[in-house]
Short mmCIF file of C-alpha atoms in Angstrom, two decimals:
data_model
loop_
_atom_site.label_atom_id
_atom_site.label_comp_id
_atom_site.label_asym_id
_atom_site.label_seq_id
_atom_site.Cartn_x
_atom_site.Cartn_y
_atom_site.Cartn_z
CA MET A 1 110.03 74.99 104.46
CA ASN A 2 109.73 71.09 103.20
CA GLN A 3 112.15 69.95 101.46
CA ALA A 4 111.60 66.10 99.84
CA ILE A 5 115.23 64.72 99.92
CA ASN A 6 116.50 60.96 99.63
CA GLY A 7 120.07 58.97 99.31
CA ASP A 8 119.92 59.25 95.73
CA PRO A 9 121.65 61.92 94.53
CA LEU A 10 119.43 61.58 90.98
CA ALA A 11 116.62 61.39 93.37
CA PRO A 12 113.79 64.55 92.45
CA ILE A 13 114.07 67.44 94.82
CA ILE A 14 111.64 69.38 95.33
CA ILE A 15 111.05 72.57 98.05
CA ARG A 16 107.48 73.81 99.18
CA MET A 17 107.83 76.59 101.24
CA HIS A 18 104.53 76.59 103.34
CA PRO A 19 102.32 73.64 103.56
CA SER A 20 99.22 75.81 101.58
CA ASP A 21 101.47 76.53 98.68
CA ASN A 22 100.06 74.55 96.07
CA VAL A 23 103.14 74.47 93.77
CA ALA A 24 106.57 73.67 94.56
CA VAL A 25 110.42 74.28 93.65
CA VAL A 26 112.48 71.98 91.68
CA ALA A 27 115.64 72.34 93.26
CA ASN A 28 117.86 69.05 90.81
CA ASP A 29 120.96 70.80 89.01
CA GLY A 30 119.80 70.97 85.45
CA GLY A 31 116.33 70.68 86.49
CA LEU A 32 113.70 67.16 85.90
CA PRO A 33 112.44 65.51 82.64
CA ALA A 34 109.01 64.82 81.78
CA GLY A 35 107.80 62.07 83.67
CA THR A 36 109.79 62.21 86.85
CA SER A 37 108.09 60.84 89.89
CA LEU A 38 108.03 63.15 92.32
CA PRO A 39 108.18 61.56 96.35
CA ASP A 40 104.23 62.10 96.36
CA GLY A 41 103.74 60.08 93.72
CA LEU A 42 102.90 62.93 91.49
CA ALA A 43 104.65 62.06 87.66
CA LEU A 44 105.71 65.57 85.92
CA GLN A 45 103.72 66.68 82.62
CA GLU A 46 107.18 67.98 81.23
CA LYS A 47 110.22 69.33 81.42
CA ILE A 48 110.93 71.79 84.16
CA PRO A 49 114.49 73.81 84.82
CA GLN A 50 115.65 74.25 88.33
CA GLY A 51 114.31 76.55 90.28
CA HIS A 52 110.98 76.31 88.86
CA LYS A 53 107.51 75.69 89.90
CA VAL A 54 105.95 72.78 89.58
CA ALA A 55 102.24 72.86 90.13
CA LEU A 56 101.03 70.00 93.12
CA ILE A 57 97.74 69.84 92.19
CA ASP A 58 95.15 71.00 89.36
CA ILE A 59 94.54 75.01 89.40
CA LYS A 60 91.70 76.21 87.81
CA GLN A 61 91.96 78.92 85.41
CA ASP A 62 92.06 82.28 87.64
CA GLU A 63 92.27 80.73 90.46
CA ALA A 64 95.09 81.63 92.96
CA VAL A 65 99.14 80.20 92.89
CA ARG A 66 100.25 79.86 95.70
CA ARG A 67 104.09 80.40 97.12
CA TYR A 68 105.28 81.21 100.66
CA ASN A 69 101.64 81.10 101.33
CA VAL A 70 100.90 84.41 99.64
CA ILE A 71 99.06 84.61 95.99
CA ILE A 72 101.69 85.55 93.46
CA GLY A 73 99.58 85.58 90.71
CA TYR A 74 96.28 83.63 89.18
CA ALA A 75 96.37 80.73 86.29
CA LYS A 76 95.60 82.57 82.90
CA GLU A 77 94.82 78.79 81.91
CA ASP A 78 94.11 75.29 83.70
CA ILE A 79 97.10 73.90 84.69
CA LYS A 80 97.00 70.38 85.38
CA ALA A 81 99.11 68.82 88.64
CA GLY A 82 102.87 68.36 87.64
CA SER A 83 102.53 70.90 84.83
CA TRP A 84 105.08 73.50 84.54
CA ILE A 85 104.80 77.07 86.47
CA HIS A 86 106.33 79.85 84.77
CA GLU A 87 105.52 83.38 84.57
CA THR A 88 103.21 83.53 81.17
CA ARG A 89 101.07 81.48 83.07
CA LEU A 90 100.54 83.82 85.21
CA ARG A 91 98.59 86.85 85.64
CA LEU A 92 100.14 89.37 87.89
CA PRO A 93 98.01 90.49 91.29
CA GLU A 94 96.62 94.18 91.88
CA PRO A 95 99.77 95.68 94.33
CA PRO A 96 98.19 95.96 97.75
CA ALA A 97 96.75 99.13 98.95
CA LEU A 98 98.36 101.28 101.30
CA GLU A 99 95.75 101.99 103.62
CA HIS A 100 94.35 100.36 106.17
CA LEU A 101 97.58 98.41 107.49
CA PRO A 102 97.98 96.91 110.27
CA MET A 103 100.79 99.69 112.08
CA ALA A 104 102.93 98.22 114.52
CA THR A 105 100.28 95.06 115.36
CA ALA A 106 102.87 92.10 115.27
CA ILE A 107 106.16 93.59 117.00
CA PRO A 108 108.45 90.79 117.62
CA PRO A 109 109.60 90.09 120.95
CA VAL A 110 112.96 91.73 122.00
CA GLU A 111 115.77 88.42 121.54
CA PRO A 112 118.29 88.04 124.52
CA ALA A 113 120.96 90.71 123.59
CA LEU A 114 124.51 88.74 122.14
CA GLU A 115 127.02 89.90 124.46
CA GLY A 116 131.03 89.82 123.85
CA TYR A 117 131.17 90.05 120.04
CA THR A 118 134.16 92.27 118.60
CA PHE A 119 136.15 93.33 115.34
CA GLU A 120 138.92 95.00 115.05
CA GLY A 121 137.96 98.64 113.62
CA PHE A 122 138.90 102.12 113.16
CA ARG A 123 137.50 104.67 115.24
CA ASN A 124 136.90 107.63 113.57
CA PRO A 125 136.59 111.82 115.15
CA ASP A 126 132.60 111.68 114.85
CA GLY A 127 132.75 108.43 116.95
CA SER A 128 131.93 106.26 113.99
CA VAL A 129 133.77 103.19 113.04
CA GLY A 130 135.34 102.11 109.85
CA THR A 131 135.91 98.34 108.58
CA ARG A 132 138.77 100.04 105.52
CA ASN A 133 141.00 102.94 106.28
CA ILE A 134 140.21 105.04 102.90
CA LEU A 135 141.42 108.07 100.86
CA ALA A 136 138.16 109.18 98.81
CA ILE A 137 138.57 111.99 96.99
CA SER A 138 134.70 113.68 96.33
CA SER A 139 133.41 115.89 93.25
CA THR A 140 131.45 118.36 92.76
CA VAL A 141 130.32 117.40 88.97
CA GLN A 142 131.60 115.22 86.86
CA CYS A 143 133.36 117.27 84.26
CA VAL A 144 136.39 116.87 86.70
CA SER A 145 136.11 113.29 87.19
CA GLY A 146 138.96 112.70 84.15
CA VAL A 147 141.46 114.57 86.06
CA ILE A 148 140.49 112.75 89.30
CA GLU A 149 141.36 109.47 87.68
CA PHE A 150 144.70 110.56 86.84
CA ALA A 151 145.54 111.99 90.20
CA VAL A 152 144.41 109.08 91.39
CA LYS A 153 146.91 107.08 89.52
CA ARG A 154 149.64 108.80 90.46
CA ILE A 155 149.11 108.84 94.25
CA LYS A 156 148.70 105.08 94.15
CA ASP A 157 151.70 104.74 92.02
CA ASP A 158 153.75 107.26 93.81
CA LEU A 159 152.52 107.91 97.34
CA LEU A 160 150.38 105.17 98.52
CA PRO A 161 153.22 102.88 98.74
CA LYS A 162 154.82 105.56 101.63
CA PHE A 163 151.42 104.92 103.89
CA PRO A 164 151.07 101.44 104.19
CA ASN A 165 148.29 101.71 106.89
CA VAL A 166 145.89 102.96 104.12
CA ASN A 167 144.31 100.47 102.21
CA ASP A 168 143.48 102.78 99.43
CA VAL A 169 142.69 106.23 97.16
CA ILE A 170 139.64 106.13 95.78
CA SER A 171 137.21 108.68 93.82
CA LEU A 172 133.52 108.74 94.80
CA GLU A 173 133.08 109.73 90.47
CA HIS A 174 129.26 110.32 89.46
CA THR A 175 127.45 111.79 86.57
CA TYR A 176 125.76 114.67 88.74
CA GLY A 177 126.64 118.50 89.54
CA CYS A 178 125.59 120.53 86.49
CA GLY A 179 123.26 120.08 83.47
CA VAL A 180 120.62 119.69 86.08
CA ALA A 181 117.43 121.31 87.19
CA ILE A 182 119.46 121.49 90.51
CA ASP A 183 116.84 123.62 92.30
CA ALA A 184 114.03 121.45 91.13
CA PRO A 185 111.57 118.91 93.56
CA GLY A 186 113.81 115.67 94.30
CA ALA A 187 116.91 117.58 93.12
CA GLU A 188 117.85 117.61 96.94
CA VAL A 189 118.13 113.43 96.44
CA PRO A 190 121.49 113.01 94.55
CA ILE A 191 123.10 116.10 96.63
CA ARG A 192 123.01 115.02 99.94
CA THR A 193 123.67 111.59 98.74
CA LEU A 194 126.75 113.19 97.36
CA ARG A 195 127.15 115.11 100.91
CA HIS A 196 127.08 112.20 102.73
CA LEU A 197 129.03 109.78 100.31
CA ALA A 198 132.08 111.91 101.38
CA GLN A 199 131.28 111.17 105.39
CA ASN A 200 131.17 107.30 104.88
CA PRO A 201 133.08 105.90 108.20
CA ASN A 202 135.59 104.08 105.93
CA PHE A 203 136.97 107.42 104.80
CA GLY A 204 137.91 108.28 108.06
CA GLY A 205 136.80 111.76 107.94
CA GLU A 206 139.04 113.41 105.90
CA VAL A 207 137.19 115.15 103.29
CA MET A 208 138.79 116.09 100.04
CA VAL A 209 136.75 117.62 97.35
CA VAL A 210 137.78 118.70 93.80
CA SER A 211 135.59 120.91 92.11
CA LEU A 212 135.23 122.38 88.37
CA GLY A 213 134.73 126.19 89.58
CA CYS A 214 131.60 126.95 87.17
CA GLU A 215 129.03 124.06 88.13
CA LYS A 216 125.51 124.44 89.47
CA LEU A 217 126.68 121.98 92.49
CA GLN A 218 129.16 124.30 94.12
CA PRO A 219 130.97 123.26 96.67
CA GLU A 220 128.96 125.01 99.20
CA ARG A 221 126.58 123.63 99.03
CA MET A 222 127.33 119.63 98.49
CA MET A 223 129.22 120.39 101.98
CA PRO A 224 127.12 123.33 103.39
CA ALA A 225 128.70 125.07 107.33
CA GLY A 226 127.87 122.30 109.82
CA THR A 227 127.94 119.26 108.22
CA ILE A 228 131.25 118.01 108.84
CA GLU A 229 133.56 118.74 111.96
CA ILE A 230 136.64 120.18 110.47
CA HIS A 231 139.20 121.82 112.73
CA ARG A 232 141.44 124.43 111.13
CA GLU A 233 144.45 122.65 113.26
CA GLN A 234 144.17 119.67 111.99
CA ARG A 235 143.12 120.25 108.45
CA GLY A 236 145.21 121.26 105.55
CA THR A 237 143.20 123.72 103.70
CA ILE A 238 143.85 125.83 100.76
CA ASN A 239 143.82 129.54 101.08
CA ASP A 240 140.45 130.50 99.86
CA ALA A 241 137.45 132.12 101.81
CA ARG A 242 134.90 130.96 99.93
CA TRP A 243 135.18 127.29 101.61
CA GLY A 244 136.64 128.30 104.77
CA ASP A 245 138.26 125.09 106.33
CA LEU A 246 136.85 122.43 103.40
CA ASP A 247 139.46 121.26 101.59
CA VAL A 248 138.41 122.03 98.09
CA VAL A 249 141.16 121.83 94.76
CA CYS A 250 139.33 124.31 92.16
CA LEU A 251 140.55 123.55 88.89
CA GLN A 252 139.07 127.27 87.18
CA ASP A 253 141.32 128.80 90.11
CA LYS A 254 144.11 130.98 88.26
CA GLU A 255 146.79 129.46 90.16
CA HIS A 256 146.51 126.39 88.03
CA VAL A 257 148.64 126.79 85.17
CA GLY A 258 148.30 123.73 82.66
CA PHE A 259 147.62 120.09 83.51
CA ASP A 260 150.22 119.16 85.97
CA SER A 261 149.77 122.22 88.23
CA MET A 262 145.85 121.23 88.84
CA ILE A 263 147.51 117.08 89.72
CA GLU A 264 150.51 118.31 91.60
CA HIS A 265 147.86 120.35 94.15
CA ILE A 266 145.55 117.33 93.93
CA MET A 267 148.35 115.53 95.32
CA ARG A 268 149.93 117.87 97.63
CA GLN A 269 146.21 117.59 99.16
CA ALA A 270 145.89 114.58 99.02
CA GLU A 271 149.24 113.48 100.90
CA GLN A 272 148.37 115.59 103.98
CA HIS A 273 145.35 113.42 104.31
CA LEU A 274 147.45 110.63 103.88
CA HIS A 275 149.38 111.66 106.49
CA ARG A 276 146.71 111.64 108.79
CA LEU A 277 144.40 108.22 107.91
CA ASN A 278 147.95 106.24 108.17
CA ALA A 279 148.50 107.23 111.76
CA ARG A 280 145.23 104.86 112.67
CA ARG A 281 145.82 101.57 113.57
CA ARG A 282 142.64 99.21 113.78
CA GLU A 283 141.02 98.46 117.65
CA THR A 284 139.19 96.37 119.17
CA VAL A 285 135.56 97.53 118.91
CA PRO A 286 132.42 95.92 120.05
CA ALA A 287 129.94 94.70 117.32
CA SER A 288 127.36 97.23 117.64
CA GLU A 289 129.83 99.40 115.82
CA LEU A 290 128.68 97.27 112.49
CA ILE A 291 126.36 99.49 109.83
CA VAL A 292 125.62 96.21 107.65
CA GLY A 293 124.11 97.00 104.09
CA MET A 294 121.83 93.81 102.56
CA GLN A 295 121.31 93.40 98.80
CA CYS A 296 120.48 91.04 96.52
CA GLY A 297 121.23 90.74 92.64
CA GLY A 298 120.96 88.88 89.71
CA SER A 299 118.34 86.93 91.50
CA ASP A 300 116.62 83.42 91.17
CA ALA A 301 113.95 81.04 92.53
CA PHE A 302 116.48 80.38 95.52
CA SER A 303 117.04 83.84 96.69
CA GLY A 304 114.43 82.84 98.78
CA ILE A 305 114.95 79.43 100.02
CA THR A 306 118.68 79.97 100.94
CA ALA A 307 120.67 82.85 100.22
CA ASN A 308 118.01 85.34 102.05
CA PRO A 309 116.65 83.55 104.95
CA VAL A 310 120.37 83.07 106.13
CA LEU A 311 121.19 86.70 105.77
CA GLY A 312 117.56 87.27 107.91
CA PHE A 313 119.33 84.76 109.95
CA ALA A 314 122.51 86.77 110.27
CA SER A 315 120.76 90.04 110.38
CA ASP A 316 118.89 89.33 113.33
CA LEU A 317 122.52 88.05 115.27
CA LEU A 318 123.63 91.60 114.29
CA VAL A 319 120.90 93.21 115.75
CA ARG A 320 120.94 91.10 118.61
CA ALA A 321 124.74 92.17 119.32
CA GLY A 322 123.38 95.94 118.67
CA ALA A 323 124.73 96.75 115.30
CA THR A 324 122.63 98.68 112.31
CA VAL A 325 121.66 96.65 109.53
CA MET A 326 119.89 97.78 106.68
CA PHE A 327 117.85 96.20 103.83
CA SER A 328 116.31 98.21 100.94
CA GLU A 329 114.81 98.49 97.61
CA VAL A 330 111.38 99.97 97.52
CA THR A 331 109.65 97.56 94.72
CA GLU A 332 110.97 94.26 95.76
CA VAL A 333 109.04 94.66 99.35
CA ARG A 334 106.09 97.24 97.94
CA ASP A 335 104.14 93.46 97.45
CA GLY A 336 104.97 92.61 101.36
CA ILE A 337 104.38 96.13 102.65
CA ALA A 338 101.47 94.64 105.36
CA GLN A 339 104.50 92.36 106.61
CA LEU A 340 106.57 95.20 106.76
CA THR A 341 104.05 97.56 108.36
CA SER A 342 102.86 94.94 111.35
CA ARG A 343 106.76 94.93 112.20
CA ALA A 344 106.87 98.26 112.19
CA ALA A 345 108.97 99.28 116.67
CA SER A 346 105.72 102.15 116.36
CA PRO A 347 103.06 103.05 114.44
CA ALA A 348 104.88 106.28 113.48
CA VAL A 349 108.06 104.26 111.52
CA ALA A 350 105.05 101.91 110.11
CA GLN A 351 103.56 105.27 108.49
CA GLN A 352 107.28 106.08 107.60
CA LEU A 353 106.87 102.78 105.69
CA ILE A 354 103.63 103.63 103.70
CA ASP A 355 105.03 107.08 102.81
CA GLN A 356 107.67 105.73 101.19
CA MET A 357 105.77 103.16 98.90
CA LYS A 358 103.58 105.92 98.27
CA TRP A 359 105.69 108.16 97.58
CA PHE A 360 107.59 105.30 94.71
CA ASP A 361 104.77 104.31 93.47
CA ASN A 362 103.77 108.01 92.31
CA TYR A 363 107.67 108.38 91.13
CA LEU A 364 107.66 105.25 88.79
CA ALA A 365 103.68 106.06 87.87
CA ARG A 366 105.54 109.53 86.47
CA GLY A 367 107.91 107.51 84.06
CA GLY A 368 104.68 105.36 82.68
CA VAL A 369 105.48 102.16 84.54
CA ASP A 370 104.89 100.26 87.99
CA ARG A 371 106.26 97.49 89.58
CA SER A 372 105.81 94.55 86.99
CA ALA A 373 108.85 95.89 85.31
CA ASN A 374 111.39 95.34 88.02
CA THR A 375 111.85 91.45 86.98
CA SER A 376 114.70 91.04 84.72
CA PRO A 377 115.31 88.74 81.89
CA GLY A 378 117.73 86.46 84.36
CA ASN A 379 115.12 86.78 87.74
CA LYS A 380 112.58 84.77 84.78
CA LYS A 381 114.94 82.41 83.80
CA GLY A 382 115.56 81.90 87.18
CA GLY A 383 112.51 80.96 88.45
CA LEU A 384 111.46 83.86 89.70
CA SER A 385 107.95 84.75 87.62
CA ASN A 386 107.03 88.19 88.66
CA ILE A 387 107.94 90.90 91.20
CA VAL A 388 105.08 89.50 93.51
CA GLU A 389 107.33 86.40 93.46
CA LYS A 390 110.69 88.23 93.85
CA ALA A 391 109.88 90.28 96.68
CA MET A 392 109.15 87.40 99.20
CA GLY A 393 112.29 86.14 98.50
CA SER A 394 113.68 89.28 99.14
CA ILE A 395 111.76 90.43 102.01
CA SER A 396 113.37 87.22 104.24
CA LYS A 397 116.47 89.05 104.19
CA SER A 398 115.32 91.64 107.12
CA GLY A 399 114.99 88.95 109.14
CA THR A 400 112.38 88.92 112.26
CA ALA A 401 113.73 91.72 113.99
CA PRO A 402 111.48 95.09 114.44
CA ILE A 403 111.56 97.43 112.04
CA ALA A 404 113.42 100.18 114.11
CA GLY A 405 113.22 103.29 111.32
CA VAL A 406 112.82 104.24 108.05
CA LEU A 407 115.74 106.37 105.73
CA GLY A 408 114.63 108.41 102.78
CA PRO A 409 116.97 108.08 99.77
CA GLY A 410 120.18 109.63 100.29
CA GLU A 411 119.58 110.40 104.13
CA LYS A 412 122.19 109.56 106.43
CA LEU A 413 121.64 107.35 109.67
CA ASN A 414 121.82 109.27 113.01
CA GLY A 415 122.41 107.38 115.82
CA GLN A 416 119.32 104.69 114.29
CA ARG A 417 120.14 101.74 115.90
CA GLY A 418 119.32 97.99 114.72
CA LEU A 419 117.15 96.68 111.59
CA ILE A 420 116.32 99.81 109.28
CA PHE A 421 114.16 100.12 106.03
CA ASN A 422 116.35 102.34 103.21
CA ALA A 423 114.42 103.41 100.68
CA SER A 424 116.11 102.48 97.76
CA PRO A 425 115.24 102.05 94.14
CA ALA A 426 116.22 97.67 93.44
CA SER A 427 118.99 99.02 91.09
CA ASP A 428 121.86 97.42 92.33
CA PHE A 429 124.15 100.13 91.61
CA ILE A 430 121.63 102.60 93.19
CA CYS A 431 120.88 100.97 96.18
CA GLY A 432 124.68 99.94 97.42
CA THR A 433 125.64 103.38 96.78
CA LEU A 434 122.34 104.91 98.79
CA GLN A 435 123.36 102.36 101.63
CA LEU A 436 126.87 104.10 101.42
CA ALA A 437 125.37 107.22 101.79
CA ALA A 438 123.43 105.94 105.15
CA GLY A 439 127.00 105.03 106.73
CA MET A 440 127.36 101.60 105.20
CA ASN A 441 130.57 99.96 106.53
CA LEU A 442 130.04 96.46 105.03
CA HIS A 443 128.01 95.37 102.47
CA ILE A 444 126.55 91.46 101.77
CA PHE A 445 125.10 90.82 98.53
CA THR A 446 123.17 87.56 97.69
CA THR A 447 123.15 86.32 94.16
CA GLY A 448 121.40 83.61 92.37
CA ARG A 449 122.58 83.83 89.19
CA GLY A 450 125.88 85.44 89.45
CA THR A 451 126.94 88.95 89.72
CA PRO A 452 130.44 89.92 89.99
CA TYR A 453 129.66 92.93 91.64
CA GLY A 454 131.70 95.06 93.99
CA LEU A 455 132.10 98.24 95.77
CA ALA A 456 135.62 99.97 96.54
CA GLN A 457 134.43 101.85 99.13
CA CYS A 458 133.53 99.05 101.57
CA PRO A 459 134.33 95.39 101.56
CA VAL A 460 131.47 93.32 99.63
CA ILE A 461 130.74 89.55 100.77
CA LYS A 462 128.41 87.51 97.95
CA VAL A 463 126.60 84.82 98.96
CA ALA A 464 125.28 82.23 96.53
CA THR A 465 121.75 80.78 96.42
CA ARG A 466 122.61 77.45 94.54
CA SER A 467 125.98 74.94 94.85
CA ASP A 468 125.97 75.71 90.87
CA LEU A 469 127.12 78.58 91.21
CA ALA A 470 129.01 78.74 94.11
CA ARG A 471 131.04 75.64 92.26
CA ARG A 472 131.36 77.37 88.82
CA TRP A 473 132.16 80.71 90.49
CA HIS A 474 134.37 79.62 93.31
CA ASP A 475 136.83 82.32 93.63
CA LEU A 476 134.28 85.21 93.16
CA MET A 477 131.48 83.83 95.91
CA ASP A 478 132.80 84.29 99.56
CA VAL A 479 129.69 82.19 100.87
CA ASN A 480 127.91 79.17 98.87
CA ALA A 481 124.05 79.35 100.72
CA GLY A 482 123.32 76.07 97.93
CA ARG A 483 124.39 73.99 100.88
CA VAL A 484 120.77 74.37 102.85
CA ALA A 485 119.11 73.11 100.03
CA ASP A 486 121.34 70.58 99.49
CA GLY A 487 120.60 69.44 102.86
CA GLU A 488 124.11 69.92 104.10
CA GLN A 489 123.81 72.72 106.57
CA THR A 490 120.46 74.49 107.97
CA ILE A 491 119.49 78.39 107.65
CA GLU A 492 120.51 78.89 111.46
CA SER A 493 124.39 76.92 111.22
CA LEU A 494 124.35 78.32 107.84
CA GLY A 495 123.87 81.86 109.33
CA TRP A 496 125.95 81.75 112.29
CA GLU A 497 129.11 81.23 110.06
CA LEU A 498 127.78 84.12 108.05
CA PHE A 499 127.77 86.08 111.42
CA HIS A 500 130.95 85.35 112.17
CA LEU A 501 132.56 86.17 108.14
CA ILE A 502 131.21 89.10 108.85
CA LEU A 503 133.48 89.83 112.15
CA GLU A 504 136.53 88.49 110.20
CA VAL A 505 135.66 90.69 107.22
CA ALA A 506 134.89 94.14 109.35
CA SER A 507 138.70 93.43 110.83
CA GLY A 508 140.40 93.14 107.51
CA LYS A 509 139.90 89.91 106.01
CA GLN A 510 139.81 90.30 102.22
CA THR A 511 136.66 89.15 100.43
CA TRP A 512 137.25 87.55 96.64
CA ALA A 513 135.35 90.97 95.33
CA GLU A 514 138.62 92.90 96.80
CA HIS A 515 140.54 90.36 96.00
CA TRP A 516 139.78 91.00 92.45
CA LYS A 517 139.40 94.95 92.93
CA LEU A 518 136.14 94.41 91.51
CA HIS A 519 134.48 98.12 91.91
CA ASN A 520 131.58 98.61 90.36
CA SER A 521 130.59 102.65 89.97
CA LEU A 522 128.56 104.85 92.05
CA ALA A 523 125.33 105.87 90.44
CA LEU A 524 123.11 108.41 92.14
CA PHE A 525 119.78 108.60 92.30
CA ASN A 526 118.30 111.41 90.30
CA PRO A 527 114.30 111.70 90.34
CA ALA A 528 114.59 115.45 89.22
CA PRO A 529 114.60 116.60 85.48
CA VAL A 530 117.77 116.81 83.65
CA THR A 531 117.95 120.11 81.84
#
């Protein structure tokens, strides 16, 4: 990254990501007016907003426009040096082919292990570790969500104060369970997502389910025998042979006479789980027990300059410490698939990446769209012309470590360590839900335009790409990566700072999203038909 900075705070600042790029990004707050002379003497032909691109040379119609040393588009018209390059002046390239890709041809060397880094976490019976101690109440169908919401409020008001070592009581609310083609291809995705959500490490191995009774997604299908370790002597269960040891409150059971009896039943069962959770204490565990999910939302041109590269550096540190790190969002890596397959730890992992790209290409095609539908008005206003440019910045979250494995949507980690690609859609809410299902116990979310995103199920560290956003949203952003563009810090120094913050948050330090209790709804990915 080449950055032009001098001592004058009003001097033009442009950022060129690679010497071969024929565009650079304007970094000044408020952009730069027409006529501004850049450090190399080039004069701007027109006003260019912050985060948007300026042509560094004359670009002829149909010639390639390069950023990150990647073709992000082709000029629709002749573009003079010093002109503003935005989405209306670019033609989107064709997506890269998924054949004849480099397969594990550039596996990065193994970096020295980082020893001695720890955090204070909650050990679970299955060996996993939570960063929070939460009672989560699952449901088989959306029909019961109102009842659970009422019960959760009562539990928080009447029971939770008696259990000071429990951080929260939450509902894993969703809109699935009935009125769906539950045996259709693709239906396994939301079902396994719900199953694995209930087993997130932050829930302490306590699985409690509320069912209606008549829904298509019956409890034994959501949580079939053998999917969780439940011991009769350790678990309070209802006396119902249908579910064995799985703790299910079925609202249509005859024992429930009136609304109050349903609520009281849920509260009785919840209290048993709260007793067990409250007996838990934080203990020192190695950083290798972290499962960190990475995501970006409300992205802008600075996402790939500051926040995501900083996160990528921190990701490499986490991998060196033995932790598991997940990056996701298929459409936001699709245009860099060759970068990923070449970094795969083996040809088999490279093929799994390709398979997930193919599956998602077909999924989009069935809906009559392609990857170009990804970019939002806010992305474009923030300087991202198209999905290719956005993808190049998004991939930088993954750092430089080998890609050790691939998870399909809704799948759960099964002992994998290192850098994992979790194949999710790019929707913030769906991506977060799928990473939670995979086993994420801490989330990092980068944003350029700004979003108050948060999760009830795990702590979320918010990273701002620009100093202006960090100043305005000072009590929503945990880290200001704009300091990299300002020249105050390097990617490496801020990456180390973020790494240490991750350990502090994993040990119980509150993030701003936790402070304000900002909780986005879970969103299941359901590629199957709704009946």
